[in-house]
PDB file of C-alpha atoms in Angstrom:
ATOM      1  CA  MET A   1     -36.383  79.804  83.930  1.00 91.00           C
ATOM      2  CA  ILE A   2     -35.352  80.198  87.570  1.00 96.00           C
ATOM      3  CA  HIS A   3     -31.675  80.677  88.389  1.00 97.00           C
ATOM      4  CA  VAL A   4     -30.623  78.709  91.475  1.00 97.00           C
ATOM      5  CA  PRO A   5     -27.324  79.469  93.264  1.00 96.00           C
ATOM      6  CA  THR A   6     -25.529  76.195  93.923  1.00 96.00           C
ATOM      7  CA  ASN A   7     -22.522  74.848  95.771  1.00 95.00           C
ATOM      8  CA  PRO A   8     -21.288  71.222  95.854  1.00 92.00           C
ATOM      9  CA  ALA A   9     -20.888  71.508  99.629  1.00 93.00           C
ATOM     10  CA  ALA A  10     -24.671  71.815  99.899  1.00 94.00           C
ATOM     11  CA  HIS A  11     -24.895  68.070  99.418  1.00 91.00           C
ATOM     12  CA  TYR A  12     -23.020  67.412 102.655  1.00 91.00           C
ATOM     13  CA  ALA A  13     -24.957  70.111 104.482  1.00 95.00           C
ATOM     14  CA  GLY A  14     -28.122  68.451 103.219  1.00 93.00           C
ATOM     15  CA  ASP A  15     -26.928  65.071 104.478  1.00 92.00           C
ATOM     16  CA  LEU A  16     -26.278  66.475 107.941  1.00 95.00           C
ATOM     17  CA  ALA A  17     -29.637  68.228 107.983  1.00 96.00           C
ATOM     18  CA  ALA A  18     -31.372  65.047 106.827  1.00 95.00           C
ATOM     19  CA  TRP A  19     -29.794  62.951 109.592  1.00 94.00           C
ATOM     20  CA  ALA A  20     -30.624  65.573 112.212  1.00 97.00           C
ATOM     21  CA  ALA A  21     -34.221  65.894 111.023  1.00 97.00           C
ATOM     22  CA  ALA A  22     -34.624  62.097 110.908  1.00 96.00           C
ATOM     23  CA  ALA A  23     -33.292  61.809 114.463  1.00 96.00           C
ATOM     24  CA  LEU A  24     -35.742  64.434 115.699  1.00 97.00           C
ATOM     25  CA  ALA A  25     -38.567  62.658 113.878  1.00 97.00           C
ATOM     26  CA  ALA A  26     -37.583  59.363 115.502  1.00 95.00           C
ATOM     27  CA  ARG A  27     -37.554  61.021 118.924  1.00 95.00           C
ATOM     28  CA  TRP A  28     -41.014  62.511 118.378  1.00 96.00           C
ATOM     29  CA  GLN A  29     -42.275  59.134 117.191  1.00 95.00           C
ATOM     30  CA  HIS A  30     -40.853  57.404 120.268  1.00 93.00           C
ATOM     31  CA  ASN A  31     -42.671  59.833 122.540  1.00 94.00           C
ATOM     32  CA  LYS A  32     -45.909  59.549 120.569  1.00 95.00           C
ATOM     33  CA  TRP A  33     -45.999  55.754 120.161  1.00 93.00           C
ATOM     34  CA  PRO A  34     -43.668  54.238 122.793  1.00 93.00           C
ATOM     35  CA  GLU A  35     -45.221  50.803 122.331  1.00 92.00           C
ATOM     36  CA  GLN A  36     -43.881  50.703 118.768  1.00 90.00           C
ATOM     37  CA  ALA A  37     -40.355  51.382 119.980  1.00 89.00           C
ATOM     38  CA  LEU A  38     -40.730  48.738 122.704  1.00 91.00           C
ATOM     39  CA  ARG A  39     -41.874  46.124 120.181  1.00 91.00           C
ATOM     40  CA  PHE A  40     -39.041  47.072 117.845  1.00 91.00           C
ATOM     41  CA  SER A  41     -36.452  46.701 120.615  1.00 90.00           C
ATOM     42  CA  ARG A  42     -37.812  43.282 121.559  1.00 91.00           C
ATOM     43  CA  ILE A  43     -37.515  41.974 117.995  1.00 91.00           C
ATOM     44  CA  THR A  44     -34.110  43.394 117.140  1.00 92.00           C
ATOM     45  CA  ARG A  45     -30.581  43.219 118.527  1.00 92.00           C
ATOM     46  CA  PRO A  46     -27.506  45.440 118.065  1.00 94.00           C
ATOM     47  CA  SER A  47     -26.415  43.220 115.164  1.00 96.00           C
ATOM     48  CA  TYR A  48     -29.621  44.233 113.360  1.00 96.00           C
ATOM     49  CA  PHE A  49     -28.461  47.835 113.163  1.00 95.00           C
ATOM     50  CA  VAL A  50     -24.967  46.778 112.123  1.00 96.00           C
ATOM     51  CA  ALA A  51     -26.447  44.759 109.266  1.00 96.00           C
ATOM     52  CA  LEU A  52     -28.759  47.633 108.331  1.00 95.00           C
ATOM     53  CA  GLY A  53     -25.919  50.167 108.297  1.00 94.00           C
ATOM     54  CA  VAL A  54     -23.496  48.017 106.321  1.00 95.00           C
ATOM     55  CA  GLY A  55     -26.158  47.002 103.818  1.00 95.00           C
ATOM     56  CA  ALA A  56     -27.304  50.592 103.305  1.00 93.00           C
ATOM     57  CA  LEU A  57     -23.744  51.842 102.765  1.00 91.00           C
ATOM     58  CA  LEU A  58     -22.901  49.080 100.313  1.00 91.00           C
ATOM     59  CA  GLY A  59     -26.174  49.500  98.434  1.00 91.00           C
ATOM     60  CA  ALA A  60     -25.763  53.266  98.225  1.00 88.00           C
ATOM     61  CA  TRP A  61     -22.254  53.017  96.829  1.00 85.00           C
ATOM     62  CA  LEU A  62     -22.847  50.051  94.516  1.00 85.00           C
ATOM     63  CA  PHE A  63     -25.999  51.351  92.840  1.00 83.00           C
ATOM     64  CA  GLY A  64     -24.800  54.941  92.730  1.00 78.00           C
ATOM     65  CA  SER A  65     -21.539  53.873  91.145  1.00 73.00           C
ATOM     66  CA  ALA A  66     -23.175  51.372  88.795  1.00 74.00           C
ATOM     67  CA  ASN A  67     -25.297  54.178  87.405  1.00 70.00           C
ATOM     68  CA  SER A  68     -22.659  56.913  87.173  1.00 63.00           C
ATOM     69  CA  LEU A  69     -19.907  54.683  85.793  1.00 58.00           C
ATOM     70  CA  ARG A  70     -22.042  54.115  82.709  1.00 50.00           C
ATOM     71  CA  ALA A  71     -22.271  57.832  82.126  1.00 48.00           C
ATOM     72  CA  PRO A  72     -19.767  60.278  80.616  1.00 47.00           C
ATOM     73  CA  ILE A  73     -18.960  61.521  84.135  1.00 47.00           C
ATOM     74  CA  ILE A  74     -17.060  58.635  85.708  1.00 48.00           C
ATOM     75  CA  ALA A  75     -17.078  58.964  89.486  1.00 50.00           C
ATOM     76  CA  PRO A  76     -18.234  56.616  92.251  1.00 52.00           C
ATOM     77  CA  SER A  77     -21.302  58.032  93.953  1.00 58.00           C
ATOM     78  CA  HIS A  78     -23.988  57.193  96.459  1.00 75.00           C
ATOM     79  CA  SER A  79     -27.746  56.826  96.187  1.00 86.00           C
ATOM     80  CA  ILE A  80     -30.646  56.846  98.639  1.00 90.00           C
ATOM     81  CA  ALA A  81     -32.421  54.316  96.431  1.00 91.00           C
ATOM     82  CA  GLY A  82     -29.403  52.031  96.654  1.00 91.00           C
ATOM     83  CA  ALA A  83     -29.237  52.567 100.406  1.00 93.00           C
ATOM     84  CA  LEU A  84     -32.864  51.483 100.783  1.00 94.00           C
ATOM     85  CA  ALA A  85     -32.318  48.399  98.642  1.00 95.00           C
ATOM     86  CA  GLY A  86     -29.069  47.447 100.374  1.00 95.00           C
ATOM     87  CA  GLY A  87     -30.566  47.979 103.805  1.00 95.00           C
ATOM     88  CA  ILE A  88     -33.594  45.852 102.945  1.00 96.00           C
ATOM     89  CA  VAL A  89     -31.471  42.976 101.647  1.00 96.00           C
ATOM     90  CA  ALA A  90     -29.218  43.073 104.708  1.00 96.00           C
ATOM     91  CA  VAL A  91     -32.136  43.197 107.148  1.00 96.00           C
ATOM     92  CA  GLU A  92     -33.985  40.363 105.427  1.00 95.00           C
ATOM     93  CA  LEU A  93     -30.832  38.220 105.639  1.00 96.00           C
ATOM     94  CA  TRP A  94     -30.479  39.118 109.315  1.00 96.00           C
ATOM     95  CA  LYS A  95     -34.108  38.217 109.966  1.00 95.00           C
ATOM     96  CA  ALA A  96     -33.710  34.889 108.182  1.00 94.00           C
ATOM     97  CA  LEU A  97     -30.649  34.048 110.295  1.00 95.00           C
ATOM     98  CA  HIS A  98     -32.425  34.976 113.538  1.00 93.00           C
ATOM     99  CA  GLY A  99     -35.819  33.451 112.746  1.00 93.00           C
ATOM    100  CA  VAL A 100     -37.691  36.764 112.718  1.00 91.00           C
ATOM    101  CA  ARG A 101     -40.807  36.689 110.546  1.00 87.00           C
ATOM    102  CA  ALA A 102     -42.424  39.988 111.539  1.00 86.00           C
ATOM    103  CA  SER A 103     -41.855  43.220 109.659  1.00 87.00           C
ATOM    104  CA  THR A 104     -39.409  45.537 111.431  1.00 90.00           C
ATOM    105  CA  GLY A 105     -39.627  48.550 109.137  1.00 92.00           C
ATOM    106  CA  GLY A 106     -42.623  50.319 110.640  1.00 92.00           C
ATOM    107  CA  ALA A 107     -40.516  52.194 113.179  1.00 93.00           C
ATOM    108  CA  LEU A 108     -38.279  53.514 110.389  1.00 95.00           C
ATOM    109  CA  VAL A 109     -40.950  54.988 108.106  1.00 96.00           C
ATOM    110  CA  LEU A 110     -41.146  58.442 109.665  1.00 97.00           C
ATOM    111  CA  PRO A 111     -37.347  58.980 109.921  1.00 96.00           C
ATOM    112  CA  ILE A 112     -36.776  57.717 106.384  1.00 96.00           C
ATOM    113  CA  CYS A 113     -39.459  59.945 104.863  1.00 97.00           C
ATOM    114  CA  VAL A 114     -38.206  62.992 106.731  1.00 97.00           C
ATOM    115  CA  GLY A 115     -34.615  62.188 105.787  1.00 96.00           C
ATOM    116  CA  ILE A 116     -35.412  61.892 102.075  1.00 96.00           C
ATOM    117  CA  THR A 117     -37.552  65.036 102.074  1.00 97.00           C
ATOM    118  CA  VAL A 118     -34.784  67.107 103.643  1.00 97.00           C
ATOM    119  CA  GLY A 119     -31.836  65.368 102.004  1.00 95.00           C
ATOM    120  CA  ARG A 120     -33.083  65.963  98.468  1.00 95.00           C
ATOM    121  CA  LEU A 121     -32.868  69.704  99.112  1.00 96.00           C
ATOM    122  CA  GLY A 122     -29.131  69.260  99.596  1.00 95.00           C
ATOM    123  CA  CYS A 123     -28.918  67.419  96.272  1.00 94.00           C
ATOM    124  CA  PHE A 124     -30.815  70.250  94.595  1.00 97.00           C
ATOM    125  CA  PHE A 125     -28.620  73.075  95.881  1.00 97.00           C
ATOM    126  CA  ALA A 126     -25.446  71.075  95.195  1.00 95.00           C
ATOM    127  CA  GLY A 127     -26.150  71.688  91.528  1.00 95.00           C
ATOM    128  CA  LEU A 128     -24.612  69.959  88.522  1.00 94.00           C
ATOM    129  CA  PRO A 129     -21.658  68.293  90.324  1.00 89.00           C
ATOM    130  CA  ASP A 130     -24.141  66.236  92.348  1.00 87.00           C
ATOM    131  CA  TYR A 131     -25.295  64.537  89.132  1.00 87.00           C
ATOM    132  CA  THR A 132     -28.911  64.345  90.315  1.00 91.00           C
ATOM    133  CA  TYR A 133     -30.238  67.095  88.035  1.00 94.00           C
ATOM    134  CA  GLY A 134     -33.060  66.727  85.529  1.00 97.00           C
ATOM    135  CA  ILE A 135     -33.178  66.829  81.759  1.00 97.00           C
ATOM    136  CA  PRO A 136     -33.589  70.149  79.897  1.00 97.00           C
ATOM    137  CA  SER A 137     -37.132  71.494  79.996  1.00 97.00           C
ATOM    138  CA  GLY A 138     -39.124  74.557  79.063  1.00 95.00           C
ATOM    139  CA  VAL A 139     -41.666  74.304  81.889  1.00 96.00           C
ATOM    140  CA  PRO A 140     -42.270  77.611  83.729  1.00 96.00           C
ATOM    141  CA  TRP A 141     -40.605  76.244  86.870  1.00 97.00           C
ATOM    142  CA  ALA A 142     -37.477  74.982  85.073  1.00 98.00           C
ATOM    143  CA  VAL A 143     -34.314  75.709  87.070  1.00 98.00           C
ATOM    144  CA  GLU A 144     -30.925  76.866  85.820  1.00 97.00           C
ATOM    145  CA  LEU A 145     -28.091  75.384  87.867  1.00 96.00           C
ATOM    146  CA  GLY A 146     -25.149  77.224  86.376  1.00 93.00           C
ATOM    147  CA  ASP A 147     -24.919  76.036  82.785  1.00 94.00           C
ATOM    148  CA  GLY A 148     -27.564  78.308  81.286  1.00 95.00           C
ATOM    149  CA  ILE A 149     -29.967  75.396  80.658  1.00 97.00           C
ATOM    150  CA  GLY A 150     -33.432  75.163  82.179  1.00 97.00           C
ATOM    151  CA  ARG A 151     -34.033  71.749  83.741  1.00 98.00           C
ATOM    152  CA  HIS A 152     -36.695  69.793  85.595  1.00 98.00           C
ATOM    153  CA  PRO A 153     -36.061  70.198  89.356  1.00 98.00           C
ATOM    154  CA  VAL A 154     -36.382  66.449  89.876  1.00 98.00           C
ATOM    155  CA  GLN A 155     -34.866  66.616  93.347  1.00 97.00           C
ATOM    156  CA  LEU A 156     -37.720  68.873  94.440  1.00 98.00           C
ATOM    157  CA  TYR A 157     -40.268  66.590  92.773  1.00 98.00           C
ATOM    158  CA  GLU A 158     -39.043  63.705  94.915  1.00 97.00           C
ATOM    159  CA  SER A 159     -38.841  65.820  98.060  1.00 98.00           C
ATOM    160  CA  LEU A 160     -42.412  67.043  97.613  1.00 98.00           C
ATOM    161  CA  ALA A 161     -43.680  63.550  96.765  1.00 98.00           C
ATOM    162  CA  MET A 162     -42.207  62.062  99.930  1.00 98.00           C
ATOM    163  CA  ALA A 163     -43.478  64.993 101.998  1.00 98.00           C
ATOM    164  CA  GLY A 164     -46.932  64.269 100.586  1.00 98.00           C
ATOM    165  CA  PHE A 165     -46.695  60.597 101.531  1.00 98.00           C
ATOM    166  CA  LEU A 166     -45.470  61.600 104.975  1.00 97.00           C
ATOM    167  CA  ALA A 167     -48.513  63.829 105.496  1.00 98.00           C
ATOM    168  CA  VAL A 168     -50.893  61.039 104.437  1.00 98.00           C
ATOM    169  CA  TYR A 169     -49.095  58.502 106.623  1.00 98.00           C
ATOM    170  CA  LEU A 170     -49.116  60.697 109.718  1.00 97.00           C
ATOM    171  CA  ARG A 171     -52.789  61.512 109.318  1.00 97.00           C
ATOM    172  CA  ALA A 172     -53.611  57.828 108.929  1.00 97.00           C
ATOM    173  CA  ARG A 173     -51.389  56.816 111.847  1.00 96.00           C
ATOM    174  CA  LEU A 174     -52.882  59.431 114.160  1.00 96.00           C
ATOM    175  CA  ASN A 175     -56.375  58.247 113.168  1.00 96.00           C
ATOM    176  CA  GLY A 176     -55.476  54.623 113.876  1.00 93.00           C
ATOM    177  CA  ALA A 177     -55.626  53.348 110.301  1.00 95.00           C
ATOM    178  CA  ARG A 178     -54.615  49.702 110.181  1.00 93.00           C
ATOM    179  CA  TRP A 179     -52.417  50.026 107.101  1.00 94.00           C
ATOM    180  CA  ALA A 180     -50.429  52.819 108.741  1.00 94.00           C
ATOM    181  CA  ARG A 181     -49.869  50.649 111.802  1.00 91.00           C
ATOM    182  CA  ASP A 182     -49.165  47.268 110.190  1.00 90.00           C
ATOM    183  CA  HIS A 183     -47.981  47.974 106.639  1.00 93.00           C
ATOM    184  CA  ALA A 184     -46.548  51.467 106.671  1.00 95.00           C
ATOM    185  CA  PHE A 185     -43.077  50.375 105.581  1.00 95.00           C
ATOM    186  CA  HIS A 186     -44.443  48.351 102.689  1.00 95.00           C
ATOM    187  CA  ALA A 187     -46.661  51.252 101.637  1.00 96.00           C
ATOM    188  CA  MET A 188     -43.717  53.634 101.823  1.00 97.00           C
ATOM    189  CA  ILE A 189     -41.484  51.385  99.713  1.00 97.00           C
ATOM    190  CA  ILE A 190     -44.193  50.920  97.084  1.00 97.00           C
ATOM    191  CA  PHE A 191     -44.890  54.655  96.942  1.00 98.00           C
ATOM    192  CA  TYR A 192     -41.206  55.565  96.871  1.00 98.00           C
ATOM    193  CA  ALA A 193     -40.527  53.087  94.080  1.00 98.00           C
ATOM    194  CA  CYS A 194     -43.460  54.289  91.967  1.00 98.00           C
ATOM    195  CA  GLN A 195     -42.718  58.002  92.258  1.00 98.00           C
ATOM    196  CA  ARG A 196     -38.990  57.478  91.721  1.00 97.00           C
ATOM    197  CA  PHE A 197     -39.678  55.269  88.685  1.00 98.00           C
ATOM    198  CA  GLY A 198     -41.567  58.182  87.111  1.00 97.00           C
ATOM    199  CA  TRP A 199     -38.952  60.822  87.913  1.00 97.00           C
ATOM    200  CA  GLU A 200     -36.209  58.677  86.382  1.00 97.00           C
ATOM    201  CA  PHE A 201     -37.602  59.475  82.926  1.00 97.00           C
ATOM    202  CA  LEU A 202     -36.753  63.118  83.666  1.00 97.00           C
ATOM    203  CA  LYS A 203     -33.070  62.409  84.388  1.00 95.00           C
ATOM    204  CA  PRO A 204     -30.193  62.115  81.899  1.00 92.00           C
ATOM    205  CA  TYR A 205     -29.056  58.721  83.158  1.00 90.00           C
ATOM    206  CA  PRO A 206     -27.987  56.158  80.538  1.00 88.00           C
ATOM    207  CA  ALA A 207     -30.458  53.411  79.612  1.00 91.00           C
ATOM    208  CA  VAL A 208     -29.511  49.798  80.256  1.00 90.00           C
ATOM    209  CA  LEU A 209     -32.687  48.001  79.115  1.00 93.00           C
ATOM    210  CA  GLY A 210     -34.812  49.700  76.481  1.00 94.00           C
ATOM    211  CA  PRO A 211     -35.657  53.159  77.886  1.00 95.00           C
ATOM    212  CA  LEU A 212     -34.955  52.046  81.459  1.00 96.00           C
ATOM    213  CA  ASN A 213     -31.889  52.956  83.504  1.00 93.00           C
ATOM    214  CA  VAL A 214     -30.363  51.216  86.521  1.00 91.00           C
ATOM    215  CA  PHE A 215     -32.721  52.920  88.952  1.00 94.00           C
ATOM    216  CA  HIS A 216     -35.808  52.051  86.914  1.00 96.00           C
ATOM    217  CA  LEU A 217     -34.927  48.392  87.337  1.00 96.00           C
ATOM    218  CA  LEU A 218     -34.153  48.846  91.013  1.00 95.00           C
ATOM    219  CA  MET A 219     -37.518  50.542  91.573  1.00 97.00           C
ATOM    220  CA  LEU A 220     -39.330  47.645  89.945  1.00 97.00           C
ATOM    221  CA  GLY A 221     -37.579  45.344  92.393  1.00 96.00           C
ATOM    222  CA  LEU A 222     -38.456  47.514  95.389  1.00 96.00           C
ATOM    223  CA  ALA A 223     -42.108  47.762  94.351  1.00 97.00           C
ATOM    224  CA  ALA A 224     -42.294  43.987  93.959  1.00 96.00           C
ATOM    225  CA  TYR A 225     -40.732  43.549  97.403  1.00 96.00           C
ATOM    226  CA  GLY A 226     -43.264  45.891  99.008  1.00 95.00           C
ATOM    227  CA  LEU A 227     -46.224  44.204  97.362  1.00 95.00           C
ATOM    228  CA  LEU A 228     -45.045  40.678  98.172  1.00 93.00           C
ATOM    229  CA  TRP A 229     -44.294  41.525 101.819  1.00 88.00           C
ATOM    230  CA  TRP A 230     -47.677  43.225 102.236  1.00 88.00           C
ATOM    231  CA  ARG A 231     -49.401  40.135 100.837  1.00 85.00           C
ATOM    232  CA  ARG A 232     -47.247  37.834 102.992  1.00 78.00           C
ATOM    233  CA  GLY A 233     -48.089  39.868 106.073  1.00 67.00           C
ATOM    234  CA  GLY A 234     -51.774  39.605 105.304  1.00 54.00           C
ATOM    235  CA  ALA A 235     -51.488  35.842 104.887  1.00 49.00           C
ATOM    236  CA  ILE A 236     -49.735  35.533 108.272  1.00 46.00           C
ATOM    237  CA  GLU A 237     -52.466  37.607 109.935  1.00 45.00           C
ATOM    238  CA  ARG A 238     -55.213  35.441 108.399  1.00 42.00           C
ATOM    239  CA  GLY A 239     -53.407  32.314 109.533  1.00 40.00           C
ATOM    240  CA  ALA A 240     -53.203  33.601 113.078  1.00 36.00           C
ATOM    241  CA  ALA A 241     -56.879  34.615 113.169  1.00 34.00           C
TER     242      ALA A 241
END
C-alpha cells in the first residue's frame, strides 16, 4: 500500500494546470496544423463558444451533483464527464440552429485529452474530499489517501488511459491517418466513454440501475453518440463522393 499525501486544494491547482496545459496544446496544434484552425474559425462564431461553455458548466454541475447527492456525502460537485456531455448537447443544438452539419470537435481533441490527463492528477492528490477515489483494494499499487485504506488509484487509471489515447492520436495525425483527421473527436469520445465505463466499477458510487451508476449510463450515451456521428459522417462523405 502506497501512502499519498493529499490536500483538497490540489484539485484547484490541478484545474489550473489542466487549463494551462490545454491552452499550450491548442497553441502547438494551431502552429502545426493552421488549416484546421482556419476551417474551425470559418464554421463557428463567438456564440458557438458561449454555447459550449454554458453547456459544459451546466453538464459538469448537473451530473456531478446528480451522482453525489445520491451518496452519503451530500454536496454539489462537478464532473469532466458531465462537462463533455453538456458541451456536446449545447454544441449540437447550436449547430442545428445555424445549419452546420460538419463535425467541429476535431480541433478540440488535443486540448481535451491533455486537460483530462493533467486534471485527473489534481483529483488524485486532492484525496478523499474530492470524492473521486476508488474502492478498497489489495493490489500492490493500492494507494492510501489518509484513512488507512488501500484503494484503486482510479484517477491515475483514467489519466494514463487518456495519455495513451493521446499518444496514439498524435502518431496517427502526424502520419496523416484519415480517422485522426476526420473522426478524431468521435474516436476520442468513444474511447473516453469505454475506459470510463470500466473504471466506474472501481468507484464507490451508488448504483441507479442494476450495478450501474449515473456515470455508467452517461458513458453509454456518449459512446452511442460517438458511434452514430462517425457513421453519419461516413454517410455524408459517401454521398458527396
